[in-house]
Amino acid sequence: MPFKHNAARRHRIRKMKFKVTNWRDYEAGLRQRGSLTFWMTPDALDKWHAPRRDTRGGQRRYSDFAIETALTLGCIFHLRLRQIEGFLRSVLDLLGLQLPVPDHTTLSRRAQKWERPAGSMQSMPDGPIHVLIDSTGLKIYGAGQWLEARHGTRSRRNWRKLHLAVNANNGDIVAETLTDQNTDDPAQVEPLLNQIDGAIGQVTADGAYDGKPTYRAVLEHSDTANIVIPPRSTAVESNGDTGPPADQRDKHIAAIAKDGRLKWQATTGYGKRSLVETAIGRYKGLIGRRLRARSFPAQQTEVAIGCIVLNRMLACARSNSVRCQEKHA
């Protein structure tokens, strides 16, 4: 955090206060998030059945849209596959619709082959965007802590790493990847940026992304992008290297050596990186800290649908907050 290098005098730093300027609309949006209103448009009814295929093999009964709808409901209400089947059946009965419902085995099989439809993420605004990148861990199914507490057997705990790219202007998730626990963070910068069609004006990340691979991946996507990554405490300026990656990193090292890390953070706007941590906390609070799917492809589908759901929830209720003016005695 910005003041961790000033821990000895942290108690003297006043906590910033913010005021929500659109409280009435924001409160109404928060209530809308909990609404159980469910409707099926004529377009959705037409897309429910899978189109007939001309190639060899059996005909699919359910379209990708039907599978996505079922998995989305399971993500929102934290349901297992069998519960999704029963919940969707009851909803369609209440609506008086005679539509077939995918069973839990079909959902499990199709979730491993689901592909994100084009335009499922939030649309890109006009002009370059400020991208924030970070990662977090998600638990997966396993004995884990129960086995250790019950039998005293030490088990190897496994998890997945969720890598997110967030738009700093509105908090929307613009890209995501899911990897195993042994994948390093800089290796996922390029896959994240490949999901962003628009131009990038700035990329901000923490010190774990410091290094030439990150700089090169960003500049290959947008050659004029500004990269804000704190160098390591032992970092030194490049020796004889030239080009944008070396130039930007050397400027950060020189600025920190001259003015200190706190002033560098304030000058570069590094404090906005906390918004990606807020998005991670929002994901774990609303979607969950644990993955329900067992196979890795199905887990990737679960995470992708979770990010789409999170963006829709954020669109329902988005607060506009401004910093309050401090009163001096």
Short mmCIF file of C-alpha atoms in Angstrom, two decimals:
data_model
loop_
_atom_site.label_atom_id
_atom_site.label_comp_id
_atom_site.label_asym_id
_atom_site.label_seq_id
_atom_site.Cartn_x
_atom_site.Cartn_y
_atom_site.Cartn_z
CA MET A 1 0.00 0.00 0.00
CA PRO A 2 1.17 3.59 -0.53
CA PHE A 3 2.15 4.24 3.10
CA LYS A 4 3.78 0.93 4.01
CA HIS A 5 7.21 2.57 3.76
CA ASN A 6 6.07 5.15 6.32
CA ALA A 7 4.80 2.68 8.92
CA ALA A 8 6.57 4.36 11.83
CA ARG A 9 4.48 7.53 11.34
CA ARG A 10 1.35 5.95 9.88
CA HIS A 11 -0.78 6.92 12.90
CA ARG A 12 -0.31 10.58 11.97
CA ILE A 13 -1.78 10.13 8.51
CA ARG A 14 -5.48 10.88 8.47
CA LYS A 15 -7.79 8.46 6.75
CA MET A 16 -9.35 9.92 3.61
CA LYS A 17 -13.11 10.35 3.64
CA PHE A 18 -15.36 10.11 0.60
CA LYS A 19 -18.96 11.09 -0.05
CA VAL A 20 -21.32 9.31 -2.45
CA THR A 21 -22.96 11.92 -4.69
CA ASN A 22 -25.56 9.63 -6.32
CA TRP A 23 -26.76 7.86 -3.20
CA ARG A 24 -30.43 7.57 -4.29
CA ASP A 25 -29.60 5.88 -7.61
CA TYR A 26 -26.88 3.79 -6.01
CA GLU A 27 -29.24 2.54 -3.30
CA ALA A 28 -31.87 1.64 -5.89
CA GLY A 29 -29.24 -0.24 -7.89
CA LEU A 30 -28.17 -2.23 -4.84
CA ARG A 31 -31.78 -3.30 -4.31
CA GLN A 32 -32.00 -4.24 -7.98
CA ARG A 33 -29.08 -6.63 -7.52
CA GLY A 34 -31.23 -8.74 -5.21
CA SER A 35 -34.28 -8.76 -7.47
CA LEU A 36 -35.60 -12.20 -8.48
CA THR A 37 -37.35 -10.85 -11.57
CA PHE A 38 -36.73 -13.28 -14.42
CA TRP A 39 -37.97 -13.01 -17.98
CA MET A 40 -37.29 -14.67 -21.29
CA THR A 41 -37.30 -12.48 -24.38
CA PRO A 42 -38.50 -13.87 -27.74
CA ASP A 43 -34.90 -13.71 -28.96
CA ALA A 44 -33.78 -15.85 -26.00
CA LEU A 45 -36.50 -18.41 -26.75
CA ASP A 46 -35.33 -18.65 -30.34
CA LYS A 47 -31.74 -19.24 -29.21
CA TRP A 48 -32.59 -21.94 -26.66
CA HIS A 49 -32.44 -24.89 -29.07
CA ALA A 50 -29.15 -25.70 -30.77
CA PRO A 51 -29.04 -25.25 -34.56
CA ARG A 52 -28.84 -28.40 -36.60
CA ARG A 53 -25.38 -29.44 -37.67
CA ASP A 54 -24.45 -30.78 -41.11
CA THR A 55 -21.32 -32.61 -40.02
CA ARG A 56 -21.10 -36.16 -38.69
CA GLY A 57 -22.12 -36.84 -35.12
CA GLY A 58 -25.15 -36.49 -32.91
CA GLN A 59 -27.32 -33.40 -32.85
CA ARG A 60 -27.06 -31.08 -29.87
CA ARG A 61 -30.31 -30.38 -28.06
CA TYR A 62 -29.27 -27.22 -26.21
CA SER A 63 -27.50 -24.19 -27.59
CA ASP A 64 -24.50 -22.54 -25.98
CA PHE A 65 -26.87 -19.78 -24.90
CA ALA A 66 -28.99 -22.25 -22.90
CA ILE A 67 -25.90 -23.68 -21.21
CA GLU A 68 -24.61 -20.19 -20.41
CA THR A 69 -27.99 -19.19 -18.95
CA ALA A 70 -28.03 -22.20 -16.66
CA LEU A 71 -24.43 -21.71 -15.51
CA THR A 72 -25.06 -18.00 -14.96
CA LEU A 73 -27.96 -18.77 -12.62
CA GLY A 74 -25.76 -21.21 -10.75
CA CYS A 75 -23.05 -18.57 -10.41
CA ILE A 76 -25.45 -15.92 -9.09
CA PHE A 77 -27.24 -18.14 -6.57
CA HIS A 78 -24.24 -20.37 -5.71
CA LEU A 79 -25.92 -23.58 -6.87
CA ARG A 80 -24.48 -26.96 -7.74
CA LEU A 81 -25.32 -28.55 -11.07
CA ARG A 82 -28.25 -30.61 -9.81
CA GLN A 83 -29.66 -27.58 -8.01
CA ILE A 84 -29.28 -25.53 -11.20
CA GLU A 85 -31.35 -28.12 -13.06
CA GLY A 86 -34.14 -27.99 -10.48
CA PHE A 87 -34.08 -24.21 -10.14
CA LEU A 88 -34.26 -23.59 -13.88
CA ARG A 89 -37.05 -26.15 -14.25
CA SER A 90 -39.13 -24.41 -11.58
CA VAL A 91 -38.55 -20.97 -13.13
CA LEU A 92 -39.64 -22.12 -16.58
CA ASP A 93 -42.72 -23.78 -15.09
CA LEU A 94 -43.65 -20.52 -13.35
CA LEU A 95 -43.27 -18.69 -16.66
CA GLY A 96 -45.43 -21.29 -18.41
CA LEU A 97 -42.70 -22.15 -20.92
CA GLN A 98 -42.38 -25.65 -22.30
CA LEU A 99 -38.63 -25.63 -22.77
CA PRO A 100 -36.29 -28.56 -22.10
CA VAL A 101 -33.88 -28.06 -19.21
CA PRO A 102 -30.26 -29.31 -19.45
CA ASP A 103 -29.56 -32.02 -16.90
CA HIS A 104 -26.55 -31.84 -14.60
CA THR A 105 -24.45 -34.26 -16.67
CA THR A 106 -25.03 -32.16 -19.79
CA LEU A 107 -24.07 -28.99 -17.92
CA SER A 108 -20.90 -30.65 -16.61
CA ARG A 109 -19.88 -31.85 -20.07
CA ARG A 110 -20.75 -28.67 -21.98
CA ALA A 111 -19.11 -26.41 -19.39
CA GLN A 112 -15.75 -27.87 -20.38
CA LYS A 113 -16.21 -26.76 -24.00
CA TRP A 114 -18.01 -23.45 -23.51
CA GLU A 115 -16.50 -20.46 -25.32
CA ARG A 116 -17.08 -16.87 -24.33
CA PRO A 117 -19.29 -15.13 -26.92
CA ALA A 118 -17.92 -12.04 -28.61
CA GLY A 119 -18.81 -8.82 -26.83
CA SER A 120 -19.66 -10.54 -23.53
CA MET A 121 -17.35 -8.22 -21.59
CA GLN A 122 -18.10 -4.55 -21.19
CA SER A 123 -17.63 -2.46 -24.33
CA MET A 124 -14.46 -0.44 -24.58
CA PRO A 125 -14.75 3.34 -24.26
CA ASP A 126 -13.42 5.71 -26.88
CA GLY A 127 -9.74 6.43 -26.47
CA PRO A 128 -6.97 4.66 -24.55
CA ILE A 129 -7.86 3.10 -21.21
CA HIS A 130 -5.94 2.71 -17.97
CA VAL A 131 -5.55 -1.01 -17.20
CA LEU A 132 -4.84 -2.40 -13.73
CA ILE A 133 -3.47 -5.95 -13.46
CA ASP A 134 -3.28 -8.27 -10.46
CA SER A 135 -3.88 -11.89 -9.46
CA THR A 136 -5.37 -13.82 -6.56
CA GLY A 137 -5.87 -17.41 -5.43
CA LEU A 138 -9.09 -19.42 -5.54
CA LYS A 139 -9.60 -22.64 -3.61
CA ILE A 140 -10.52 -25.82 -5.43
CA TYR A 141 -12.22 -29.02 -4.35
CA GLY A 142 -10.16 -31.24 -2.05
CA ALA A 143 -9.78 -32.60 1.47
CA GLY A 144 -7.36 -29.84 2.46
CA GLN A 145 -7.81 -28.45 5.94
CA TRP A 146 -10.41 -31.07 7.00
CA LEU A 147 -8.00 -33.94 6.39
CA GLU A 148 -5.28 -32.23 8.38
CA ALA A 149 -7.57 -31.33 11.30
CA ARG A 150 -9.27 -34.74 11.43
CA HIS A 151 -6.39 -37.16 10.94
CA GLY A 152 -3.33 -34.99 11.40
CA THR A 153 -2.26 -35.76 7.86
CA ARG A 154 -0.54 -32.95 6.06
CA SER A 155 -2.01 -32.55 2.60
CA ARG A 156 -0.72 -30.50 -0.26
CA ARG A 157 -3.17 -27.65 -0.74
CA ASN A 158 -3.87 -26.75 -4.32
CA TRP A 159 -5.52 -23.69 -5.75
CA ARG A 160 -5.95 -21.77 -8.97
CA LYS A 161 -4.67 -18.32 -9.80
CA LEU A 162 -7.15 -15.82 -11.18
CA HIS A 163 -5.52 -13.04 -13.21
CA LEU A 164 -7.61 -9.93 -13.79
CA ALA A 165 -7.29 -6.81 -15.90
CA VAL A 166 -9.54 -3.98 -14.70
CA ASN A 167 -10.50 -0.68 -16.30
CA ALA A 168 -9.36 1.99 -13.83
CA ASN A 169 -12.05 4.44 -14.96
CA ASN A 170 -15.10 2.37 -13.96
CA GLY A 171 -13.86 -0.84 -12.29
CA ASP A 172 -15.10 -3.19 -15.04
CA ILE A 173 -13.20 -6.41 -15.63
CA VAL A 174 -11.94 -6.24 -19.22
CA ALA A 175 -9.91 -9.47 -19.28
CA GLU A 176 -9.35 -12.59 -17.18
CA THR A 177 -7.34 -15.81 -17.23
CA LEU A 178 -7.20 -18.80 -14.89
CA THR A 179 -4.00 -20.78 -14.40
CA ASP A 180 -2.53 -23.26 -11.97
CA GLN A 181 -0.75 -22.14 -8.84
CA ASN A 182 2.73 -22.49 -10.34
CA THR A 183 2.23 -19.99 -13.18
CA ASP A 184 4.03 -16.72 -12.61
CA ASP A 185 2.18 -13.42 -12.96
CA PRO A 186 4.25 -11.77 -15.77
CA ALA A 187 3.54 -14.72 -18.07
CA GLN A 188 -0.18 -13.82 -18.10
CA VAL A 189 0.20 -10.17 -19.07
CA GLU A 190 0.20 -10.93 -22.79
CA PRO A 191 -2.88 -13.27 -22.66
CA LEU A 192 -4.75 -10.60 -20.71
CA LEU A 193 -3.87 -7.78 -23.09
CA ASN A 194 -4.77 -9.92 -26.12
CA GLN A 195 -8.38 -9.87 -24.89
CA ILE A 196 -8.47 -6.05 -25.03
CA ASP A 197 -9.29 -4.70 -28.48
CA GLY A 198 -8.92 -1.00 -27.73
CA ALA A 199 -5.79 1.06 -27.21
CA ILE A 200 -4.12 1.14 -23.80
CA GLY A 201 -2.87 4.40 -22.35
CA GLN A 202 -1.38 3.11 -19.10
CA VAL A 203 -0.79 -0.22 -17.37
CA THR A 204 -0.34 -0.31 -13.60
CA ALA A 205 0.69 -3.39 -11.62
CA ASP A 206 2.57 -4.26 -8.44
CA GLY A 207 6.22 -5.19 -8.08
CA ALA A 208 5.61 -8.86 -8.94
CA TYR A 209 5.27 -7.82 -12.60
CA ASP A 210 8.57 -5.92 -12.71
CA GLY A 211 10.79 -7.07 -15.55
CA LYS A 212 11.37 -6.92 -19.29
CA PRO A 213 8.70 -9.53 -20.24
CA THR A 214 5.94 -7.33 -18.84
CA TYR A 215 7.25 -4.15 -20.49
CA ARG A 216 7.62 -5.87 -23.84
CA ALA A 217 4.14 -7.42 -23.71
CA VAL A 218 2.55 -4.06 -22.97
CA LEU A 219 4.48 -2.15 -25.62
CA GLU A 220 3.77 -4.79 -28.26
CA HIS A 221 0.06 -4.18 -27.67
CA SER A 222 0.26 -0.37 -27.45
CA ASP A 223 3.66 1.10 -28.23
CA THR A 224 2.84 4.44 -26.59
CA ALA A 225 1.49 3.00 -23.32
CA ASN A 226 2.83 4.29 -20.04
CA ILE A 227 3.89 1.49 -17.67
CA VAL A 228 3.78 2.08 -13.91
CA ILE A 229 5.37 -0.81 -12.01
CA PRO A 230 7.47 -0.24 -8.87
CA PRO A 231 11.00 -1.58 -9.35
CA ARG A 232 12.43 -3.91 -6.77
CA SER A 233 14.35 -2.36 -3.89
CA THR A 234 17.58 -3.82 -5.32
CA ALA A 235 16.87 -2.68 -8.89
CA VAL A 236 19.58 -0.78 -10.77
CA GLU A 237 19.47 1.11 -14.03
CA SER A 238 20.14 -0.81 -17.22
CA ASN A 239 23.68 -1.01 -18.51
CA GLY A 240 23.79 -0.01 -22.14
CA ASP A 241 20.27 -1.20 -22.97
CA THR A 242 18.23 1.19 -25.05
CA GLY A 243 14.60 1.33 -26.09
CA PRO A 244 11.24 2.03 -24.42
CA PRO A 245 11.33 -0.79 -21.84
CA ALA A 246 14.71 0.27 -20.47
CA ASP A 247 13.86 3.98 -20.65
CA GLN A 248 10.62 3.73 -18.65
CA ARG A 249 12.03 1.44 -15.99
CA ASP A 250 15.17 3.54 -15.60
CA LYS A 251 13.03 6.65 -15.10
CA HIS A 252 11.16 4.93 -12.28
CA ILE A 253 14.39 3.85 -10.61
CA ALA A 254 15.89 7.36 -10.88
CA ALA A 255 12.72 9.04 -9.58
CA ILE A 256 12.51 6.75 -6.55
CA ALA A 257 16.19 7.23 -5.78
CA LYS A 258 15.81 11.01 -6.00
CA ASP A 259 12.45 11.77 -4.36
CA GLY A 260 11.53 8.56 -2.54
CA ARG A 261 8.93 5.91 -3.19
CA LEU A 262 5.98 7.80 -1.70
CA LYS A 263 6.41 10.80 -3.97
CA TRP A 264 6.88 8.49 -6.96
CA GLN A 265 3.57 6.79 -6.14
CA ALA A 266 1.75 10.12 -5.91
CA THR A 267 3.32 11.42 -9.14
CA THR A 268 2.61 8.33 -11.25
CA GLY A 269 -0.88 7.65 -9.86
CA TYR A 270 0.17 4.25 -8.53
CA GLY A 271 -2.51 4.50 -5.83
CA LYS A 272 -5.17 3.60 -8.41
CA ARG A 273 -3.88 0.04 -8.29
CA SER A 274 -6.04 -0.45 -5.21
CA LEU A 275 -9.06 -0.57 -7.56
CA VAL A 276 -8.00 -3.96 -8.92
CA GLU A 277 -7.72 -5.22 -5.35
CA THR A 278 -11.25 -3.91 -4.80
CA ALA A 279 -12.39 -5.88 -7.86
CA ILE A 280 -10.76 -9.02 -6.45
CA GLY A 281 -12.51 -8.49 -3.13
CA ARG A 282 -15.78 -7.91 -4.97
CA TYR A 283 -15.33 -11.17 -6.88
CA LYS A 284 -14.65 -13.20 -3.75
CA GLY A 285 -17.48 -11.54 -1.84
CA LEU A 286 -20.19 -11.91 -4.52
CA ILE A 287 -19.05 -14.89 -6.62
CA GLY A 288 -17.07 -16.86 -4.04
CA ARG A 289 -13.61 -17.79 -2.84
CA ARG A 290 -13.89 -21.41 -3.96
CA LEU A 291 -14.35 -22.94 -7.40
CA ARG A 292 -17.24 -25.39 -7.59
CA ALA A 293 -16.21 -27.09 -10.85
CA ARG A 294 -13.87 -30.08 -10.70
CA SER A 295 -12.10 -30.09 -14.10
CA PHE A 296 -9.80 -27.28 -15.15
CA PRO A 297 -11.70 -26.36 -18.39
CA ALA A 298 -14.95 -26.16 -16.42
CA GLN A 299 -13.22 -23.98 -13.83
CA GLN A 300 -12.12 -21.61 -16.59
CA THR A 301 -15.73 -21.41 -17.76
CA GLU A 302 -16.91 -20.76 -14.20
CA VAL A 303 -14.47 -17.88 -13.77
CA ALA A 304 -15.33 -16.33 -17.15
CA ILE A 305 -19.07 -16.39 -16.41
CA GLY A 306 -18.39 -15.04 -12.92
CA CYS A 307 -16.59 -12.01 -14.37
CA ILE A 308 -19.46 -11.36 -16.80
CA VAL A 309 -21.95 -11.55 -13.92
CA LEU A 310 -19.81 -9.22 -11.81
CA ASN A 311 -19.72 -6.59 -14.55
CA ARG A 312 -23.51 -6.76 -14.88
CA MET A 313 -23.93 -6.35 -11.12
CA LEU A 314 -21.59 -3.37 -11.16
CA ALA A 315 -23.59 -1.82 -14.00
CA CYS A 316 -26.75 -2.06 -11.85
CA ALA A 317 -25.22 -0.11 -8.97
CA ARG A 318 -22.18 2.09 -9.44
CA SER A 319 -21.37 4.77 -6.90
CA ASN A 320 -19.93 8.18 -7.72
CA SER A 321 -17.80 9.18 -4.77
CA VAL A 322 -15.77 12.33 -4.24
CA ARG A 323 -13.21 13.07 -1.59
CA CYS A 324 -14.42 15.23 1.25
CA GLN A 325 -12.55 18.40 2.04
CA GLU A 326 -10.64 18.18 5.30
CA LYS A 327 -11.48 20.74 7.97
CA HIS A 328 -8.46 22.27 9.63
CA ALA A 329 -8.73 23.71 13.11
#
